[in-house]
CSV table of C-alpha atoms in Angstrom, one decimal:
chain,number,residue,atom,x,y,z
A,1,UNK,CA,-16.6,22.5,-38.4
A,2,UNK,CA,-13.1,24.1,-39.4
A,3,UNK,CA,-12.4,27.6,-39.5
A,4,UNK,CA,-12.2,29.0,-42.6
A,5,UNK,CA,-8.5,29.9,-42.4
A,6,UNK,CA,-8.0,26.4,-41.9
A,7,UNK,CA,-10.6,25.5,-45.0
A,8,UNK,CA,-8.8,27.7,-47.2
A,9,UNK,CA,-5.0,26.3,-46.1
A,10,UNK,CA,-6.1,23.0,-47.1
A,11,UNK,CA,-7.7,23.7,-50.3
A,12,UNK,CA,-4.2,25.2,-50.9
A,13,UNK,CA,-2.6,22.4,-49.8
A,14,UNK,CA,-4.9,19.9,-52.2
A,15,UNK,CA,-3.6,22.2,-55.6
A,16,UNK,CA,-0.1,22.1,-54.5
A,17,UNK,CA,2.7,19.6,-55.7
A,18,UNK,CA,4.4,19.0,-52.2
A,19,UNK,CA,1.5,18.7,-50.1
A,20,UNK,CA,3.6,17.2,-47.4
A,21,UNK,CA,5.5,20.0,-46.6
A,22,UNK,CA,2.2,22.2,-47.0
A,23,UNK,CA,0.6,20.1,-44.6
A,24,UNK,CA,4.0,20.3,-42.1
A,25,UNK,CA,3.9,23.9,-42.7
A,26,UNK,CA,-0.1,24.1,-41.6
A,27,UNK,CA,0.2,21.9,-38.4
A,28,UNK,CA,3.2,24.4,-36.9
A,29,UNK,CA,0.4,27.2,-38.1
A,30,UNK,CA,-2.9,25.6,-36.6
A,31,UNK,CA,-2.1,26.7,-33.0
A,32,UNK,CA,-1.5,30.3,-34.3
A,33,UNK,CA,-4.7,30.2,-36.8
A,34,UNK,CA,-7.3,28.9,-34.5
A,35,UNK,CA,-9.2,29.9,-31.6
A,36,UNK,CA,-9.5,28.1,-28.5
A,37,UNK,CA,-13.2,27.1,-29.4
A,38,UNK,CA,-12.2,25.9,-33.2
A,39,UNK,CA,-8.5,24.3,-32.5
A,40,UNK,CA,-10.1,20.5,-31.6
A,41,UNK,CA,-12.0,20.9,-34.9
A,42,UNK,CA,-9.4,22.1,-37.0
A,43,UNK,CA,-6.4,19.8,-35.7
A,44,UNK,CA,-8.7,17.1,-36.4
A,45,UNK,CA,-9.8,18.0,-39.6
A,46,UNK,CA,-6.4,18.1,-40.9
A,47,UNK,CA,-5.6,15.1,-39.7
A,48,UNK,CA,-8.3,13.2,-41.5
A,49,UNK,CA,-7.1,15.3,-44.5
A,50,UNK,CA,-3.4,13.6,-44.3
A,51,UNK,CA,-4.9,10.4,-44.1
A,52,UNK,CA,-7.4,11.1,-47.2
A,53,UNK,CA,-4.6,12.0,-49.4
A,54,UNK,CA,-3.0,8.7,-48.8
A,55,UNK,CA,0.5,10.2,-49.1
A,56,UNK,CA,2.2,7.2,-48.6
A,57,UNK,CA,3.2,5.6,-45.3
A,58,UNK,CA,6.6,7.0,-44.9
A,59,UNK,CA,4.8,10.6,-45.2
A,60,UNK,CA,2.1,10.1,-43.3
A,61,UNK,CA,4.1,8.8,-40.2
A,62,UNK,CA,6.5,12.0,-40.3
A,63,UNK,CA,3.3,13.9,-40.3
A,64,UNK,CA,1.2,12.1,-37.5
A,65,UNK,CA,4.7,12.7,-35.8
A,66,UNK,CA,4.8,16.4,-36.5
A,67,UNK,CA,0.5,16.5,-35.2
A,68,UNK,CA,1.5,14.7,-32.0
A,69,UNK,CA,4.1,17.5,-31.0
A,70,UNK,CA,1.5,20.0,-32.0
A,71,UNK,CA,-0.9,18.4,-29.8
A,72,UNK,CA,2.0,18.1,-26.7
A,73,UNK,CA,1.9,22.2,-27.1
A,74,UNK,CA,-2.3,22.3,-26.7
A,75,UNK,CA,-2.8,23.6,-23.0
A,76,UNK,CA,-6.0,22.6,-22.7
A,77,UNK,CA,-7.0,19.1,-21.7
A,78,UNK,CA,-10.2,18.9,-23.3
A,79,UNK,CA,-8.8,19.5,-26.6
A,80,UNK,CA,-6.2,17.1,-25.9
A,81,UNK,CA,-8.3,14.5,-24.9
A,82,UNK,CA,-10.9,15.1,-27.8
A,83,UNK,CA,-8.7,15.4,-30.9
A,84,UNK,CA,-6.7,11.8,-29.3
A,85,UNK,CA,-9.4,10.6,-29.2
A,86,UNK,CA,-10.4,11.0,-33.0
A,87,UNK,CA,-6.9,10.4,-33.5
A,88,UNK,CA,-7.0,6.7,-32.0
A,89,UNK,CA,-9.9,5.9,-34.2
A,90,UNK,CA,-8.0,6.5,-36.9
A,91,UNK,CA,-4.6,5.2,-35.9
A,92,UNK,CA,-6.8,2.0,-35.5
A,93,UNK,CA,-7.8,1.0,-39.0
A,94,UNK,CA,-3.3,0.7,-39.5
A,95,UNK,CA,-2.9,0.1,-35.8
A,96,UNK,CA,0.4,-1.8,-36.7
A,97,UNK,CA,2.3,1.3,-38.9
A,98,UNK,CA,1.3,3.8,-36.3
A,99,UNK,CA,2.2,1.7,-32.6
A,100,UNK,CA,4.2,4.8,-31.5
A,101,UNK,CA,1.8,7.8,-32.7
A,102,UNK,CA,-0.5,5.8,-31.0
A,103,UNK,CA,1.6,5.2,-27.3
A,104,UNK,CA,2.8,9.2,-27.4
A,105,UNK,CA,-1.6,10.0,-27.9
A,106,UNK,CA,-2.6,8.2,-25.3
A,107,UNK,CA,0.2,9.4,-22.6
A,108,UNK,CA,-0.9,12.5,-23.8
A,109,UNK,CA,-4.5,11.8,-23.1
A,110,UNK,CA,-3.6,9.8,-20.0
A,111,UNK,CA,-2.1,13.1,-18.3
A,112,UNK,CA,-4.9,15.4,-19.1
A,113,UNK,CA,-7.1,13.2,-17.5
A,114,UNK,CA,-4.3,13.0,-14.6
A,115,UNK,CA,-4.6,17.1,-14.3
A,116,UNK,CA,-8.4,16.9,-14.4
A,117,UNK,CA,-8.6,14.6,-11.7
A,118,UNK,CA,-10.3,11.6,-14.2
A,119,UNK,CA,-8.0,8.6,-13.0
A,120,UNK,CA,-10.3,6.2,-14.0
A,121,UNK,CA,-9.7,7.7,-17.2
A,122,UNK,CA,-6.4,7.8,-17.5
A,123,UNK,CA,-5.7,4.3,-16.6
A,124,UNK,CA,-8.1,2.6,-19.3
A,125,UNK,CA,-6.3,4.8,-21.7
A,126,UNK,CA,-2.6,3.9,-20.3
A,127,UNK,CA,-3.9,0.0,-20.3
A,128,UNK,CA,-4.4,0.7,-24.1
A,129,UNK,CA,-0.6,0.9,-25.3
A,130,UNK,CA,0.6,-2.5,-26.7
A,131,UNK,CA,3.9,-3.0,-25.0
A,132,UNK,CA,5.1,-6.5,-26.7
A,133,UNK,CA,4.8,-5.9,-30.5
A,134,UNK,CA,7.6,-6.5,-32.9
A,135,UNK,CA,7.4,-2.9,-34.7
A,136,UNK,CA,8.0,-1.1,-31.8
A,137,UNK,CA,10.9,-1.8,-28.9
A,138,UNK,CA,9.7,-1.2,-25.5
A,139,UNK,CA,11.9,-1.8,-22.6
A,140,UNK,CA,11.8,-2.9,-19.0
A,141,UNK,CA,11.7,-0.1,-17.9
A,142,UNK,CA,9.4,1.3,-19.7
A,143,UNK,CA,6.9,-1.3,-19.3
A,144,UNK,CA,7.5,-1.1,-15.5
A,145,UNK,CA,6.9,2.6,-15.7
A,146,UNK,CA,3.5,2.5,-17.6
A,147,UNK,CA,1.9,-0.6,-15.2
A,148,UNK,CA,3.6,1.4,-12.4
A,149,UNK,CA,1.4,4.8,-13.8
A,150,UNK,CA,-1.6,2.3,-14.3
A,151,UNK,CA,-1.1,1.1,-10.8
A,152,UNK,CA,-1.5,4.3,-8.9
A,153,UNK,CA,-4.2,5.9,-11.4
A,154,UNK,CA,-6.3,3.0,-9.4
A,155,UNK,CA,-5.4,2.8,-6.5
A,156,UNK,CA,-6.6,6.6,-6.6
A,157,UNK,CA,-10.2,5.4,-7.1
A,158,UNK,CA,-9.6,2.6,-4.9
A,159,UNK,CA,-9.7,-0.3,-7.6
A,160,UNK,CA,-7.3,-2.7,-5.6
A,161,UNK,CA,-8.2,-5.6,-7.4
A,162,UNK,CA,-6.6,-3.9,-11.2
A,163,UNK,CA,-4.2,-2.0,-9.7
A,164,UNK,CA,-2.7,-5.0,-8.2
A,165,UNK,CA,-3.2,-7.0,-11.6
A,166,UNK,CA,-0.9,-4.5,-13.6
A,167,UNK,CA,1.1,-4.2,-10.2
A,168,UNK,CA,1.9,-8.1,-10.5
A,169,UNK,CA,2.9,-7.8,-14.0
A,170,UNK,CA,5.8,-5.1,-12.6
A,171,UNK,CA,6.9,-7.3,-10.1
A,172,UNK,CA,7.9,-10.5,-13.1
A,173,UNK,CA,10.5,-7.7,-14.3
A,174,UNK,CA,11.3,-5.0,-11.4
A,175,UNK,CA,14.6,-7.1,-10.2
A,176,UNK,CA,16.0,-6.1,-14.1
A,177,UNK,CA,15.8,-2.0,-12.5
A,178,UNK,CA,17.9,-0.3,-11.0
A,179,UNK,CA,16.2,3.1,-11.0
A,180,UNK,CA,16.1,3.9,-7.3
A,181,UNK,CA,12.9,6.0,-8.4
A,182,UNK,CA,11.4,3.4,-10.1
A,183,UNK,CA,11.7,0.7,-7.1
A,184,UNK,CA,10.4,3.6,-4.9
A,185,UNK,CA,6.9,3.7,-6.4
A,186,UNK,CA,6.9,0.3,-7.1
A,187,UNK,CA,7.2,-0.6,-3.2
A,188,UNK,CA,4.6,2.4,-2.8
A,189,UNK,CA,2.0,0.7,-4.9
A,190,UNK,CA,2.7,-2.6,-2.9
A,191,UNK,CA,2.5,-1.0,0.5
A,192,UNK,CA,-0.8,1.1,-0.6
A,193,UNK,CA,-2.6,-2.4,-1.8
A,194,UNK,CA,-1.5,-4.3,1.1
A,195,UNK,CA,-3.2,-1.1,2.9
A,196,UNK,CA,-6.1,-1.0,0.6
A,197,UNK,CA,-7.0,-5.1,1.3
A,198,UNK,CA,-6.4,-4.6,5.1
A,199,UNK,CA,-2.8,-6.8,4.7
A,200,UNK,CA,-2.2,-4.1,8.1
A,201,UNK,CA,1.5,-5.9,8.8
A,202,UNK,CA,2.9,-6.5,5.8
A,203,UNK,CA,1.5,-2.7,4.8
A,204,UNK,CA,3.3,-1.2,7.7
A,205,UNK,CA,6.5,-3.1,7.2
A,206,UNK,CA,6.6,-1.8,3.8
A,207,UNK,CA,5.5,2.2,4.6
A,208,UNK,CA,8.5,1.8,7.6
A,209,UNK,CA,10.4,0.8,4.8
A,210,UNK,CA,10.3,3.0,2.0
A,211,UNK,CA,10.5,5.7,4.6
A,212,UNK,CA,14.3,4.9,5.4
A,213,UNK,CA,15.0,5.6,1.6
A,214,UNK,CA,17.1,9.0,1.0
A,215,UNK,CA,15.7,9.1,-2.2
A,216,UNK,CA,12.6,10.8,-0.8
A,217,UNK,CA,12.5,13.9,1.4
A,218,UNK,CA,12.3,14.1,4.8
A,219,UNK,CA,8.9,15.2,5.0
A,220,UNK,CA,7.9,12.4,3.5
A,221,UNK,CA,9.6,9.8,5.0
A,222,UNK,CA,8.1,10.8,8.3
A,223,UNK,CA,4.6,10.7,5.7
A,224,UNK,CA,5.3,6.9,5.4
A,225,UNK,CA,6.6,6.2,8.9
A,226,UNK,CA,3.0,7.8,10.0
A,227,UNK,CA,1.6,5.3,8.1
A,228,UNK,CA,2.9,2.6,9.1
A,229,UNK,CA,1.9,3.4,12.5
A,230,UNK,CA,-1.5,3.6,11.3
A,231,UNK,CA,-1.5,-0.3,9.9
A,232,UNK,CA,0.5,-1.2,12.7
A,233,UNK,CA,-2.2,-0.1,15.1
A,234,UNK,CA,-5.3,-1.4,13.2
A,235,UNK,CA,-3.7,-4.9,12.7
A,236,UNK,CA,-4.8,-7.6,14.6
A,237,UNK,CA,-3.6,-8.4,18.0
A,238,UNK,CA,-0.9,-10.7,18.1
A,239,UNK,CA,2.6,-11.2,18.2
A,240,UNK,CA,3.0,-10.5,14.7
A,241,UNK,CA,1.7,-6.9,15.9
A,242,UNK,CA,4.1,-6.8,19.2
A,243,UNK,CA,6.9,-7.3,17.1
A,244,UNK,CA,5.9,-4.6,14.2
A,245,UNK,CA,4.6,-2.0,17.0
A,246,UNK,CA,8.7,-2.3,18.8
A,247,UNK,CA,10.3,-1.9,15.8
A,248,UNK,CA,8.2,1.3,15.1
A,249,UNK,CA,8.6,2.1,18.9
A,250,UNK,CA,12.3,1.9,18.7
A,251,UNK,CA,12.8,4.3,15.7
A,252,UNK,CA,13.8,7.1,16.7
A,253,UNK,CA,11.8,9.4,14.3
A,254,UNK,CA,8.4,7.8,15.6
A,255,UNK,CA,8.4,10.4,18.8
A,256,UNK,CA,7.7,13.2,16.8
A,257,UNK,CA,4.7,12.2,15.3
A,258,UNK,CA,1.3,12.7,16.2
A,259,UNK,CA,0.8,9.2,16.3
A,260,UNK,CA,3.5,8.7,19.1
A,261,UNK,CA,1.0,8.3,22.0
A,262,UNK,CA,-1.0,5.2,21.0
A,263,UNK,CA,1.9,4.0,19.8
A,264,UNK,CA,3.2,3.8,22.8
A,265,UNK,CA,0.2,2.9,24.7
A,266,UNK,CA,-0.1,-0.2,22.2
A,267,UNK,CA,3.5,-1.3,22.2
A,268,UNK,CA,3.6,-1.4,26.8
A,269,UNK,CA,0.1,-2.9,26.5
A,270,UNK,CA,-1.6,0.0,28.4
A,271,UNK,CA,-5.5,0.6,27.9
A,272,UNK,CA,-6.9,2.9,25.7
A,273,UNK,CA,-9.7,5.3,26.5
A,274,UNK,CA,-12.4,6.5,23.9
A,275,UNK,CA,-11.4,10.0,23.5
A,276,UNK,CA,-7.9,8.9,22.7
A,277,UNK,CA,-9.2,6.3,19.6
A,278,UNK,CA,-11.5,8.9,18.4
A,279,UNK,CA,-8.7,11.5,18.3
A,280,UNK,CA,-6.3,8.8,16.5
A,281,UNK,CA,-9.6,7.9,14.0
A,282,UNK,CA,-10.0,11.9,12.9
A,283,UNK,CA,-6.2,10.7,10.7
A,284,UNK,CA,-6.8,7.8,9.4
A,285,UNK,CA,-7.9,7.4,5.5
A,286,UNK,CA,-12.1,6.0,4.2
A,287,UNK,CA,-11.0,2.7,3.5
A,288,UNK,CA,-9.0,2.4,7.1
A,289,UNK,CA,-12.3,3.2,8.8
A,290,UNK,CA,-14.5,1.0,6.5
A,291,UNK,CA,-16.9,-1.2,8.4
A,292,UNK,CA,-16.4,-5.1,8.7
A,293,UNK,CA,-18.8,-8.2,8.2
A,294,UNK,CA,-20.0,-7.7,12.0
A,295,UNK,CA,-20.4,-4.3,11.7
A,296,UNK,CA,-17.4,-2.8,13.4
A,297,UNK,CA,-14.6,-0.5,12.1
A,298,UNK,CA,-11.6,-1.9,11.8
A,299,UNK,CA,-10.4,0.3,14.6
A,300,UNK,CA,-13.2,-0.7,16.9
A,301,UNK,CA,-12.2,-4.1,16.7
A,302,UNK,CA,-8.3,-3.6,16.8
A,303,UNK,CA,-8.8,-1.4,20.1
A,304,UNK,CA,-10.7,-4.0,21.4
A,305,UNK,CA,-8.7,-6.8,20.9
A,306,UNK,CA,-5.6,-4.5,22.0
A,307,UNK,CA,-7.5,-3.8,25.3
A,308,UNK,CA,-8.5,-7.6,25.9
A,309,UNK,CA,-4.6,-8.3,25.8
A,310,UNK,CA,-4.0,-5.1,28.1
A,311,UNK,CA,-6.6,-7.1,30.5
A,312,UNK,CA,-4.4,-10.2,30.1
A,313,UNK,CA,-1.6,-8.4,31.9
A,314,UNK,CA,-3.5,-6.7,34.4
A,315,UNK,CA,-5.9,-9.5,35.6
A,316,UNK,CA,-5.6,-13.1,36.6
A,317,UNK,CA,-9.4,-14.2,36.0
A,318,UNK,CA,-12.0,-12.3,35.2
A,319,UNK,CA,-15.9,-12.9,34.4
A,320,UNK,CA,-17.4,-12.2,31.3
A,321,UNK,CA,-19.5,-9.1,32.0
A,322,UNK,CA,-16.6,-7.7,34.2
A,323,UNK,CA,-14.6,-8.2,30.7
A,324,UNK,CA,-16.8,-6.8,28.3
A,325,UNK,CA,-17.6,-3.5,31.0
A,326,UNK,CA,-14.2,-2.9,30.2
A,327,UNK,CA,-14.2,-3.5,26.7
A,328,UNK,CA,-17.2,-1.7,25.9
A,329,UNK,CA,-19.0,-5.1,24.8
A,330,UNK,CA,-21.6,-7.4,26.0
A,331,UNK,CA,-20.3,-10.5,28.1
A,332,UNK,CA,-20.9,-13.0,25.4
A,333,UNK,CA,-19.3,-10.6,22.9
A,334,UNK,CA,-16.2,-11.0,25.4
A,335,UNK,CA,-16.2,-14.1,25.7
A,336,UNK,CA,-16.5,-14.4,21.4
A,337,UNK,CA,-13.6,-12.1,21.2
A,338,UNK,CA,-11.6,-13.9,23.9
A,339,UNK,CA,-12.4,-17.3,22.3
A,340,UNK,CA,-11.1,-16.4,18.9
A,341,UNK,CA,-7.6,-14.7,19.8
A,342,UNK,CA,-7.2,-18.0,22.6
A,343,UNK,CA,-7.8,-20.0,19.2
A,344,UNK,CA,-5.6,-18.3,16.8
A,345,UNK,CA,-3.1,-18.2,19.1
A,346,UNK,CA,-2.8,-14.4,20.0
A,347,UNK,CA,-3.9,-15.1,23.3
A,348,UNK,CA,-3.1,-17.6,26.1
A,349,UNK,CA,-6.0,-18.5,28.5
A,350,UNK,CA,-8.8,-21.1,28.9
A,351,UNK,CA,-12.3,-20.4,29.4
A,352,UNK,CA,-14.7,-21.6,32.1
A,353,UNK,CA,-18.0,-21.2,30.5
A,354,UNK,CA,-19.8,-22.8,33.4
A,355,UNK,CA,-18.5,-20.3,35.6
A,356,UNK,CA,-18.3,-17.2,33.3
A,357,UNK,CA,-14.5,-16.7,34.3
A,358,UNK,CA,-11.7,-16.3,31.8
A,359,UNK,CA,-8.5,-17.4,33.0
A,360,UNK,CA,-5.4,-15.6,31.6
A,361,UNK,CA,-2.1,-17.5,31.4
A,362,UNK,CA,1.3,-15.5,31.5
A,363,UNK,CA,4.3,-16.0,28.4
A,364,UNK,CA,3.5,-15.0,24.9
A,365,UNK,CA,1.3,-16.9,22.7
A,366,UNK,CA,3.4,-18.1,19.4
A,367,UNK,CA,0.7,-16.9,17.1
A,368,UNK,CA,0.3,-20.3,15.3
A,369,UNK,CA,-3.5,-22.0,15.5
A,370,UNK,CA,-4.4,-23.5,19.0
A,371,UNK,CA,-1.5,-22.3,20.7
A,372,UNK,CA,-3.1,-19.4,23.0
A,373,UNK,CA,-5.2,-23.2,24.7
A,374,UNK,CA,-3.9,-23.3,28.0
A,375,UNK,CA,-3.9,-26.3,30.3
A,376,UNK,CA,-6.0,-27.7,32.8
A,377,UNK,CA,-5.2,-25.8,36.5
A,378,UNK,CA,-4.2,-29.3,37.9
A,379,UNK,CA,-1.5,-30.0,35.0
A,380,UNK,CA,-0.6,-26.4,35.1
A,381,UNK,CA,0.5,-25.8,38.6
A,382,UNK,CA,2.3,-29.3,38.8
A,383,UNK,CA,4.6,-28.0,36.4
A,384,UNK,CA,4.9,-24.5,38.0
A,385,UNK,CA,5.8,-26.8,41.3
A,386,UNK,CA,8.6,-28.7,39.6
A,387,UNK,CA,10.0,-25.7,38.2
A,388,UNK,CA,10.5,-24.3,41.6
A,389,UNK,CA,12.1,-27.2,42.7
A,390,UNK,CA,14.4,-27.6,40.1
A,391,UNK,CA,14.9,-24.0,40.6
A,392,UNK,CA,15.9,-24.3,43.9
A,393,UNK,CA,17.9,-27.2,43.6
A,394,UNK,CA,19.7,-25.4,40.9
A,395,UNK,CA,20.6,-22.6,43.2
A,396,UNK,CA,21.9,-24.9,46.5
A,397,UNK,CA,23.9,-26.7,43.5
A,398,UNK,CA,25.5,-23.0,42.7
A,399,UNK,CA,26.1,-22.6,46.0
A,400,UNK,CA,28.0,-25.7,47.2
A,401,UNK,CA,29.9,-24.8,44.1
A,402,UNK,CA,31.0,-21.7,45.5
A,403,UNK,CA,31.7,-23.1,48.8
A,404,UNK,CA,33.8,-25.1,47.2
A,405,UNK,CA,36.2,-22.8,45.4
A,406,UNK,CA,36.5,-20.5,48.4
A,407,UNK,CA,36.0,-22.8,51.5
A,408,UNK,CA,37.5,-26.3,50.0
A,409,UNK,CA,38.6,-27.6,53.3
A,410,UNK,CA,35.3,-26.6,55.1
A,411,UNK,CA,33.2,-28.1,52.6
A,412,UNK,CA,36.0,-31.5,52.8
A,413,UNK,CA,35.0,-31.2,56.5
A,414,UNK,CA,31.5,-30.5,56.9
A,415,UNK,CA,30.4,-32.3,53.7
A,416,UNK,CA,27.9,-35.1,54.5
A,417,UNK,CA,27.9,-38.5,52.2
């Protein structure tokens, strides 16, 4: 119920002959007249009193304009959030004549829930604002801005799946900005949902990136640069990896983080101990250490596959339960995880199941499906032997050459047909 201050300025209001300046004149006062306990009830009691009087809709929008600057000047969010809310229910049965009463309410509302911690909230009421409508102009960058706001409202409680539907409207239109700001959070989002859906390569070339943009500070550019380690090192094995772990190895900045070390352990294809995966899991965010459809971490299972190429480089052959001893697995486990990376091409070997050996091949595998298959030892070391030979022969050719320039009558003497 209103106070009765406010009761009595509106009966005042009802007897007088320019009852919208009386009502202008209350709204200024309403802040000043109420307590904190009364003010939801009396802004929104005079608001259903504007709209009772059916002033006319030219006076009724310079009013609703007037209560929505009052309402800016409210410093508490609950009151905020309750009077819009009454206020949206009303704006709704003349949704059309009040479009930009109705925007300004819900931004309002949108940032109380923001301070309160309700993102959920605050999204649903940003996704509410019509941005195409032919009484009110909204522009690009505008729009961007409000899915960009809706964007990282869920990817707070870790909705990827809407914050990358209103993130995919932004991107039809971002190329038309050229707010440096703007394109900033925008490649955020993108690099957070590629995070969020465990995209690990394409999130860390997008976190290394935005952190080599001087329109952020420093401290948080080496923020981003972290994280890009992070996806960089939980990414699967690969080349894809080796190429997104020496770019990060090569920047300068990457030695002063924390992350440095299995960094570069992963990058010269060293082993990594327990202790030093556990210390590197203690930084990394819920959703990073979520567990998989086997059961592992994504960490887990990105060390291990990190490891089984480490092996590759240290070992020849070696039998299953010799493999997963080192890898912390069973032998048939080892022999799974071998299997797959030789198939997707992360890996080159062959595997003798008969024997229990895997045989590691050396060059880089290409990455593309079935390329990691090696060939049969026979076929193999024929082709070693040729390129030997032709090795060799290339050399006495370089040499002869030589002779040639330096020794020419020599060579015209000794040379046999």
């Amino acid at each position: 119920m209103a106070s009765p201050k406010i009761k009595l300025a509106l009966q005042e209001i009802s007897a007088s002959a320019d009852k919208q300046q009386g009502y202008e004149t209350l709204l200024k006062e309403t802040p000043s007249l109420s307590s904190p306990a009364t003010l939801s009830q009396d802004l929104t009691t005079t608001l259903d009193a504007i709209f009772a009087d059916s002033l006319g809709i030219v006076a009724t929008r310079s009013l609703t304009a007037s209560f929505v600057d009052i309402l800016k000047q409210v410093p508490i969010n609950d009151v905020k959030v309750e009077v819009g809310e009454h206020a949206l229910v009303i704006f709704q049965s003349q949704a059309s004549s009040f479009e930009e009463q109705n925007a300004q309410i819900r931004e309002l509302m949108a940032t109380a829930h923001e301070d309160d911690e309700d993102f959920l909230a605050a999204a649903k009421v940003l996704a509410g604002i019509p941005l195409e409508s032919s009484q009110r102009k909204v522009t690009n960058d505008d729009k961007i801005r409000f899915w960009i706001r809706i964007t990282r409202n869920y990817l707070e409680v870790d909705d990827t799946t809407l914050a990358e539907q209103y993130l995919n409207k932004a991107k039809n239109v971002i190329y038309t900005v050229s707010d440096r700001e703007m394109n900033l959070h925008f490649s955020l989002c993108q690099a957070r949902i590629q995070d969020a859906r465990r995209n690990f390569l394409a999130a860390a070339q997008g976190y290394q990136d935005i952190s080599f943009m001087p329109v952020i500070a420093e401290e948080e550019r080496l923020h981003t640069l972290s994280m890009a380690i992070k996806c960089a090192v939980l990414a699967p094995a690969g080349p894809a990896r080796s190429r997104a772990l020496g770019r990060l190895y090569k920047d300068e900045r990457a030695n002063t983080l924390p992350e440095y070390s299995i960094l570069e352990k992963m990058f010269l294809d060293r082993l990594l101990s327990p202790e030093e995966v556990a210390k590197f899991a203690e930084g990394l965010a819920t959703h990073q250490l979520a567990r998989t459809s086997d059961g592992s971490t994504v960490l887990a299972k990105a060390v291990v596959e990190h490891n089984l190429r480490g092996a590759s480089r240290l070992y020849n052959n070696i039998g299953f339960d010799a493999l997963g001893s080192l890898l912390g697995l069973d032998g048939d486990k080892a022999e799974e995880t071998t299997a797959r990376m030789i198939e997707q091409g992360r890996l080159v070997g062959r595997i003798d199941q008969i024997e229990r050996v895997i045989w590691f091949e050396g060059g880089e595998a290409t990455g593309e499906k079935g390329s990691g298959r090696a060939e049969g030892i026979v076929g193999r070391e024929l082709k070693r032997w040729d390129a030997n030979v032709q090795g060799l022969a290339e050399e006495v050719e370089k040499v002869t050459s030589e002779l040639q320039l330096v020794y020419p009558d020599f060579v015209a003497a000794n040379l046999v047909v």
